[in-house]
mmCIF file of C-alpha atoms in Angstrom:
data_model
loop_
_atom_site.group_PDB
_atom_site.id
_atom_site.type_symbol
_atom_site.label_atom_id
_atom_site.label_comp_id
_atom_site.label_asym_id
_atom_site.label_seq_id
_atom_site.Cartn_x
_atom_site.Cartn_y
_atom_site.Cartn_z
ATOM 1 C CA UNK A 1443 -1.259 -4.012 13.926
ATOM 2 C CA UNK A 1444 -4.957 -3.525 14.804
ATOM 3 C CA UNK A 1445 -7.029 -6.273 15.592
ATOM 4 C CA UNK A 1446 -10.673 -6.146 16.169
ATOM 5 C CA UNK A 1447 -12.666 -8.736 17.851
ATOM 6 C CA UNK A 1448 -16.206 -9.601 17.506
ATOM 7 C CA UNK A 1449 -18.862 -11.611 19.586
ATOM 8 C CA UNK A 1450 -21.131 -13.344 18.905
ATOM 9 C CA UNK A 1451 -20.470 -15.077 15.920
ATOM 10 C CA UNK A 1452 -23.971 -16.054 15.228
ATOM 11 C CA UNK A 1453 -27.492 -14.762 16.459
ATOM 12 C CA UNK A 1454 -31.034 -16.386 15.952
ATOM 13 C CA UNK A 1455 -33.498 -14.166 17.270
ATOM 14 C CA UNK A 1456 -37.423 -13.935 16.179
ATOM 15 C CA UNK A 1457 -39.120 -10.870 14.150
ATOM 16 C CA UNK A 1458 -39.401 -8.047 16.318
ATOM 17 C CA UNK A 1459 -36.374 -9.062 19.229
ATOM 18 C CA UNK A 1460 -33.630 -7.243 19.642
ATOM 19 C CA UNK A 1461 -30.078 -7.939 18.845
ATOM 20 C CA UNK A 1462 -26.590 -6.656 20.857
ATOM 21 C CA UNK A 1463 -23.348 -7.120 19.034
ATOM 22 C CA UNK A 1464 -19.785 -6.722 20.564
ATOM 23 C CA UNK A 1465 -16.532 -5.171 19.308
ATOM 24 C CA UNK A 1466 -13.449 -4.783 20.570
ATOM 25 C CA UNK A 1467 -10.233 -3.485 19.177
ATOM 26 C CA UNK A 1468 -6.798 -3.306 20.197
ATOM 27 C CA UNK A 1469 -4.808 -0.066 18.501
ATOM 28 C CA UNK A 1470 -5.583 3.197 20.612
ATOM 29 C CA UNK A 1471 -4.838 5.297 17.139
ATOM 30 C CA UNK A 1472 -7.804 3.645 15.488
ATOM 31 C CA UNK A 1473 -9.946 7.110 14.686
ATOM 32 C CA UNK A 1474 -13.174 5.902 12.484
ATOM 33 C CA UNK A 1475 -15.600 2.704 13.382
ATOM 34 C CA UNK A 1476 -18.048 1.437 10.341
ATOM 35 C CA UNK A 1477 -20.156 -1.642 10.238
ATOM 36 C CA UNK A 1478 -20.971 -3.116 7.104
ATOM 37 C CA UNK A 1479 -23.871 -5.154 6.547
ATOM 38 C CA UNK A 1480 -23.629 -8.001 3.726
ATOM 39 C CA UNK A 1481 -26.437 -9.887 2.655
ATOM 40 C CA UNK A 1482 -25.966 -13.530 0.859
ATOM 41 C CA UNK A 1483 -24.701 -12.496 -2.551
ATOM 42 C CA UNK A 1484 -25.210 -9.004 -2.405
ATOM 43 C CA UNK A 1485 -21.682 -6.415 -1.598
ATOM 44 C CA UNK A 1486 -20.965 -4.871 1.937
ATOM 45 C CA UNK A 1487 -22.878 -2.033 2.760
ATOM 46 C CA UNK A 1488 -22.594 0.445 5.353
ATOM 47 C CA UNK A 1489 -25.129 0.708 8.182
ATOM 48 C CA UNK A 1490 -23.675 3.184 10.526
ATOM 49 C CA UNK A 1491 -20.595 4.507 11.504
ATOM 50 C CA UNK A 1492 -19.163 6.278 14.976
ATOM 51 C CA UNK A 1493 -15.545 8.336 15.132
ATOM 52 C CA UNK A 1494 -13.398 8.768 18.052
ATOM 53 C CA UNK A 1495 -14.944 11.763 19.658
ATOM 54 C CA UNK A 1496 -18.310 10.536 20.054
ATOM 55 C CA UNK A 1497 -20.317 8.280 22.652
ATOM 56 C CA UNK A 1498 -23.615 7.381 20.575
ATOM 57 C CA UNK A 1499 -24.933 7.507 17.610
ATOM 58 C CA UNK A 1500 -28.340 6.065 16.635
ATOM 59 C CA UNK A 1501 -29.988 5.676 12.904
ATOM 60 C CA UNK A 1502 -33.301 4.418 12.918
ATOM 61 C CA UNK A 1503 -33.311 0.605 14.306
ATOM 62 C CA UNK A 1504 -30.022 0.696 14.703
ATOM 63 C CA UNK A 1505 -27.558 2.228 17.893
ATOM 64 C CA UNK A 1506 -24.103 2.428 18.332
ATOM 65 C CA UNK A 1507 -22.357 2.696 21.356
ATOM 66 C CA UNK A 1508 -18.220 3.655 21.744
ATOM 67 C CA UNK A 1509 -16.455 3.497 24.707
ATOM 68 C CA UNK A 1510 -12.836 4.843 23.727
ATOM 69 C CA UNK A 1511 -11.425 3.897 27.337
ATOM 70 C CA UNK A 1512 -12.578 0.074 26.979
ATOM 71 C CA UNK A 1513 -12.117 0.367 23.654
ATOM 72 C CA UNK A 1514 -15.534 -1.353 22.959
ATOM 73 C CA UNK A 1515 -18.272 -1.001 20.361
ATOM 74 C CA UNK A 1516 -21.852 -2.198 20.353
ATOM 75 C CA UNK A 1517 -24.406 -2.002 17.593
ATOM 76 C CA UNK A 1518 -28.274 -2.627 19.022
ATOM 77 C CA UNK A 1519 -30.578 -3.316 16.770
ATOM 78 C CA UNK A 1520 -34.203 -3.259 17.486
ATOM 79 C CA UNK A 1521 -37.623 -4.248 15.994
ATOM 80 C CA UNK A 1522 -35.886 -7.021 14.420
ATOM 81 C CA UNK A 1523 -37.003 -7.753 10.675
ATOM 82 C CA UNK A 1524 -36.071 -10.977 8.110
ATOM 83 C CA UNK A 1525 -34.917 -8.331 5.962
ATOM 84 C CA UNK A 1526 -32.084 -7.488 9.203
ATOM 85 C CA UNK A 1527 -30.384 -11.178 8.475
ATOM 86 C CA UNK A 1528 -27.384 -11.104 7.235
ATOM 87 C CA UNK A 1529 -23.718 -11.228 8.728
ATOM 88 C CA UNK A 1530 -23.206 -7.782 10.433
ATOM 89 C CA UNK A 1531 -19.075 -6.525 10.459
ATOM 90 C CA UNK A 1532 -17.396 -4.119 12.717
ATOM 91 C CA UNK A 1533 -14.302 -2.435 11.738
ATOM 92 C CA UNK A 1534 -11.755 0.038 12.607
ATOM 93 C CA UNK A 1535 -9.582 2.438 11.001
ATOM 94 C CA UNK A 1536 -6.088 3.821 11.557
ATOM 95 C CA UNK A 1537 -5.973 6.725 9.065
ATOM 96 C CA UNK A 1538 -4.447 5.276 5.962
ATOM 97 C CA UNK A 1539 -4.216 1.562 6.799
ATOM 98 C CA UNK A 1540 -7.656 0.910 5.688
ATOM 99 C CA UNK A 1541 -10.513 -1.090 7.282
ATOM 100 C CA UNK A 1542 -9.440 -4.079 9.657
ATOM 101 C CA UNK A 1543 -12.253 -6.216 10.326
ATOM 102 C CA UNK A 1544 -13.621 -8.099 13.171
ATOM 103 C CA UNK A 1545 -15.056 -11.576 12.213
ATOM 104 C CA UNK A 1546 -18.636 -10.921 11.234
ATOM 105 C CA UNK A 1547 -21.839 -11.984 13.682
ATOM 106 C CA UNK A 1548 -24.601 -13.955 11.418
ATOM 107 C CA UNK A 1549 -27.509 -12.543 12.147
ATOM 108 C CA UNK A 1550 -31.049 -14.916 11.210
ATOM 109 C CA UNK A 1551 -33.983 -13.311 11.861
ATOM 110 C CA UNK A 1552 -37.132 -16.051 11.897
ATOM 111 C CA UNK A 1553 -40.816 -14.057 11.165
ATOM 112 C CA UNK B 1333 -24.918 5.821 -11.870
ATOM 113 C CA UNK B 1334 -22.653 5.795 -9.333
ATOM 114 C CA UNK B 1335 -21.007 3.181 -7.762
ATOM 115 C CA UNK B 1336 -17.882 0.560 -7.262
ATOM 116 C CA UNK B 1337 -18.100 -1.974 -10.735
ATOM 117 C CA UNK B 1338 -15.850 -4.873 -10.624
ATOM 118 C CA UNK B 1339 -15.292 -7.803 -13.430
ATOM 119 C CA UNK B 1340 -15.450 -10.759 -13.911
ATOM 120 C CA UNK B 1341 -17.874 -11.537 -11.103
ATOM 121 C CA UNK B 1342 -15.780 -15.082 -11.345
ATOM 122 C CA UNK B 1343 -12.701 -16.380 -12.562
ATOM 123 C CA UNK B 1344 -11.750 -20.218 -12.272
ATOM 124 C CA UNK B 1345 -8.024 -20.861 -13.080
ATOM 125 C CA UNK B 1346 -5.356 -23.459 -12.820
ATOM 126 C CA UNK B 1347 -2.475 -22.945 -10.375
ATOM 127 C CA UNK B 1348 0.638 -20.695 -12.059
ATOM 128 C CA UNK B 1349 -1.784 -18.958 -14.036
ATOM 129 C CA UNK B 1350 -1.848 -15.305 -13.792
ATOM 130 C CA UNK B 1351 -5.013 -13.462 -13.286
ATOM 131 C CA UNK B 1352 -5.913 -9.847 -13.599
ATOM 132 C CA UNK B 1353 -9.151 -8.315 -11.846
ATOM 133 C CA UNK B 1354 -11.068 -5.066 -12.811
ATOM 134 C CA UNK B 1355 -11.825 -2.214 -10.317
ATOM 135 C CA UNK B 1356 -13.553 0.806 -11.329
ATOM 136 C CA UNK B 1357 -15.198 3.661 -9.501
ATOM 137 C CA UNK B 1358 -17.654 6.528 -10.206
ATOM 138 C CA UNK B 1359 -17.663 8.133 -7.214
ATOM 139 C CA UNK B 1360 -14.863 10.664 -7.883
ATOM 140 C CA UNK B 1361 -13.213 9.435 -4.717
ATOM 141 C CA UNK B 1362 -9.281 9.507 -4.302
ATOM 142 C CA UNK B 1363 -8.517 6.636 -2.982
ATOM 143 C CA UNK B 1364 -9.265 2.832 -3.763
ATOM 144 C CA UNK B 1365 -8.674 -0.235 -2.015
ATOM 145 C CA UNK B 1366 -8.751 -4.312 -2.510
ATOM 146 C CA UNK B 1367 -9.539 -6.529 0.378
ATOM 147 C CA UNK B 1368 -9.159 -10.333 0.191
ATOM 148 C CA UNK B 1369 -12.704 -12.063 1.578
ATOM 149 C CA UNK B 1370 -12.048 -16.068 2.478
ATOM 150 C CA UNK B 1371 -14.143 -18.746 2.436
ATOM 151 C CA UNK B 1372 -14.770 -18.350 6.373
ATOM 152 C CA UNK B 1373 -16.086 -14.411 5.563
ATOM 153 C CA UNK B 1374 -12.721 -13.097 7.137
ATOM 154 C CA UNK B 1375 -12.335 -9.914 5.443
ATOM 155 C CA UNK B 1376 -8.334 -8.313 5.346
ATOM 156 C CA UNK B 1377 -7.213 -5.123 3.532
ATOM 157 C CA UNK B 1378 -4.674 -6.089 0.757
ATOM 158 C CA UNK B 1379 -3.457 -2.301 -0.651
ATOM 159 C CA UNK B 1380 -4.740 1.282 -0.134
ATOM 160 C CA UNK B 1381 -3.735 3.689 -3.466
ATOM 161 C CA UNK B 1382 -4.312 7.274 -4.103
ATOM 162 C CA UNK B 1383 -2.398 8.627 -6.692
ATOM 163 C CA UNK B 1384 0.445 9.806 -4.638
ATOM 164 C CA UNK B 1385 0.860 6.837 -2.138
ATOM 165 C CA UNK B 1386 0.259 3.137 -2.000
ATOM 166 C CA UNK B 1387 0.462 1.204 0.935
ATOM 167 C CA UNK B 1388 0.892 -2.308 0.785
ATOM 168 C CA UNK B 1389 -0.110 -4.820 3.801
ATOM 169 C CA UNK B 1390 2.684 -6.698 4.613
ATOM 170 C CA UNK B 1391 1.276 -10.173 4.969
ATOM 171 C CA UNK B 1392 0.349 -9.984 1.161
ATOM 172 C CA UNK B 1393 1.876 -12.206 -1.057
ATOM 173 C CA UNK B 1394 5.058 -10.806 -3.621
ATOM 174 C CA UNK B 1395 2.631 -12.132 -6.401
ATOM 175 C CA UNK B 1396 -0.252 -9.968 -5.961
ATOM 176 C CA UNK B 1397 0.470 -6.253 -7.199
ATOM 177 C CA UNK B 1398 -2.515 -3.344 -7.734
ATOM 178 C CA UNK B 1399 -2.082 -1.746 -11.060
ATOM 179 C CA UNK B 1400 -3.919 2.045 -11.886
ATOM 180 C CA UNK B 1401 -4.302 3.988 -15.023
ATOM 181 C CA UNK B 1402 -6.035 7.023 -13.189
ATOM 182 C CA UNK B 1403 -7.725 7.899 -9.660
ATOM 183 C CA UNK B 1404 -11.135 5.858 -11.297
ATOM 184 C CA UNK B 1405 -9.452 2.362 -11.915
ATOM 185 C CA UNK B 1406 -7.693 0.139 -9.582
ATOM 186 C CA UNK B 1407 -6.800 -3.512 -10.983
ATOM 187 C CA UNK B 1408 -5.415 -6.219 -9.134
ATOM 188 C CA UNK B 1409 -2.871 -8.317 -11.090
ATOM 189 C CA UNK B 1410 -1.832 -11.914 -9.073
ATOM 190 C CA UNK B 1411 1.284 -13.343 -10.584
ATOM 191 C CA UNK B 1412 1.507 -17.104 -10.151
ATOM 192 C CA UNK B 1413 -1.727 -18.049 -8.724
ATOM 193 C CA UNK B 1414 -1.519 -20.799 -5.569
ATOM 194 C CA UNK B 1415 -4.086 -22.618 -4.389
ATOM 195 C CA UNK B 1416 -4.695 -20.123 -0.818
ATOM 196 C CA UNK B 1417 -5.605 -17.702 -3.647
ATOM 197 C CA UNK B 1418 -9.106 -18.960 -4.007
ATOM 198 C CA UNK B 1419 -11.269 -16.200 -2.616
ATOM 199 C CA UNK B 1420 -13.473 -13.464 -3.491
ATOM 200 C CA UNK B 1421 -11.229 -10.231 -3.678
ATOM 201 C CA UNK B 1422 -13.548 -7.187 -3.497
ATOM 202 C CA UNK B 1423 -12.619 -3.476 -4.190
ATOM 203 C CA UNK B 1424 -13.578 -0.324 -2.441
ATOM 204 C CA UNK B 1425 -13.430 3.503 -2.697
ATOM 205 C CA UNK B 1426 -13.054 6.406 -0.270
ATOM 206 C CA UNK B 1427 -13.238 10.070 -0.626
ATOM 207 C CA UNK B 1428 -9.670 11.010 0.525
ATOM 208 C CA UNK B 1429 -6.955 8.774 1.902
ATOM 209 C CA UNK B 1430 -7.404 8.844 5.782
ATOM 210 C CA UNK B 1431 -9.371 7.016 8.597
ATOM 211 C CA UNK B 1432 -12.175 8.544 8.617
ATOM 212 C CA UNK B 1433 -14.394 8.297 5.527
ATOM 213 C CA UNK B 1434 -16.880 5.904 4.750
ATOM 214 C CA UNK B 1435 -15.795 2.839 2.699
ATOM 215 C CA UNK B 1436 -18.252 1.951 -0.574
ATOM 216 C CA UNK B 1437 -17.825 -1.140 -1.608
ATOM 217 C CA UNK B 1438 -17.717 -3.197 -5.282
ATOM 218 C CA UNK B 1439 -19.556 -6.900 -5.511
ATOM 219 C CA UNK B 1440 -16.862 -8.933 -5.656
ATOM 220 C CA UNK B 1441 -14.693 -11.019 -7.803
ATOM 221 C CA UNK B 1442 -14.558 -14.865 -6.791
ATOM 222 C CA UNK B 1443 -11.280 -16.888 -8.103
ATOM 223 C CA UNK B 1444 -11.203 -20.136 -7.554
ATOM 224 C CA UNK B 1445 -7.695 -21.632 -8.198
ATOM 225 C CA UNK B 1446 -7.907 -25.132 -9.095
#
């Protein structure tokens, strides 16, 4: 099955750095790429997503990059803020097989 | 409002107990799903449902078994609890049953299994 790989596993950056984050997956039918964004205590929410057909995609602070050959993600995040820590998860999907997950990067952001 | 509700936010039960968490979803989406979080924040998809197919990951326990009423609710029943079962299960919704829809996610249910 699909397995999705994610580096770093931790960040520490100051208030107003940027911050790269890796993903790589493994099954060439994986269509649809979400992160998720969860917060201590609070659910997983969804930052930005990418599909198969598309190179880039930017909202705000936040780009995404897809290289289908490689098959390799990367979120940038710029402008840093506290409000940006939080553990930060890339996933794939393969139509009806739901989301698999890579490991989560923790994310601290120090003002 | 709109949204994924789950309850209890916690359960704490004894091994061989069985358990029963609530899923529901106001989103008028199709399809509903329960992943398993561990303590180490590795998340893993447990079912998908829509009301015309479920589709079970294969490394998931016999014991554990998703239970609907309509498109809205999705419980998950564990039969048997075990120790391994300590975890925060968490439920999500999608608009159809496919790869390519956005994911909203419930806050969680956290069992620990004593």
């Amino acid at each position: 099955g699909e397995q999705v790989e994610q580096l770093p596993s931790s960040l520490i950056v100051q208030e107003g750095a940027s911050v790269l984050i890796n993903c790589s997956y493994t099954d060439s039918a994986s269509v649809y790429f979400p992160w998720y964004k969860q917060e201590p205590g609070k659910r997983l929410q969804f930052i930005i997503d990418i599909r198969s057909n598309m190179e880039r995609k930017q909202n705000q602070r936040l780009t995404l990059l897809f290289d289908k050959k490689t098959k390799h993600l990367s979120l940038h995040i710029t402008a840093t803020q506290p409000g940006d820590s939080a553990i930060y998860f890339c996933s794939a999907s393969n139509y009806a097989q739901g989301l698999t997950f890579g490991l989560g990067t923790r994310v601290s952001v120090f003002p | 409002e709109t949204a994924v509700f789950q309850t209890p936010n916690y359960h704490v039960t004894q091994v061989g107990n069985e358990v029963s968490f609530n899923c529901k979803q106001t989103l008028g989406h199709d399809t509903m799903y329960w992943y398993k979080q561990d303590s180490k924040k590795l998340l893993k998809i447990m079912f998908s449902y829509n009301n015309k197919q479920l589709i079970v990951n294969e490394t998931v326990p016999r014991r554990f078994s998703p239970q609907s009423s309509d498109k809205a609710h999705l419980n998950l029943r564990i039969k048997s609890v075990e120790p391994e079962d300590s975890a925060v299960y968490l439920c999500a919704s999608s608009p159809r049953l496919g790869g390519s829809y956005e994911q909203y996610f419930g806050p969680g249910t956290r069992l620990t299994v004593l």
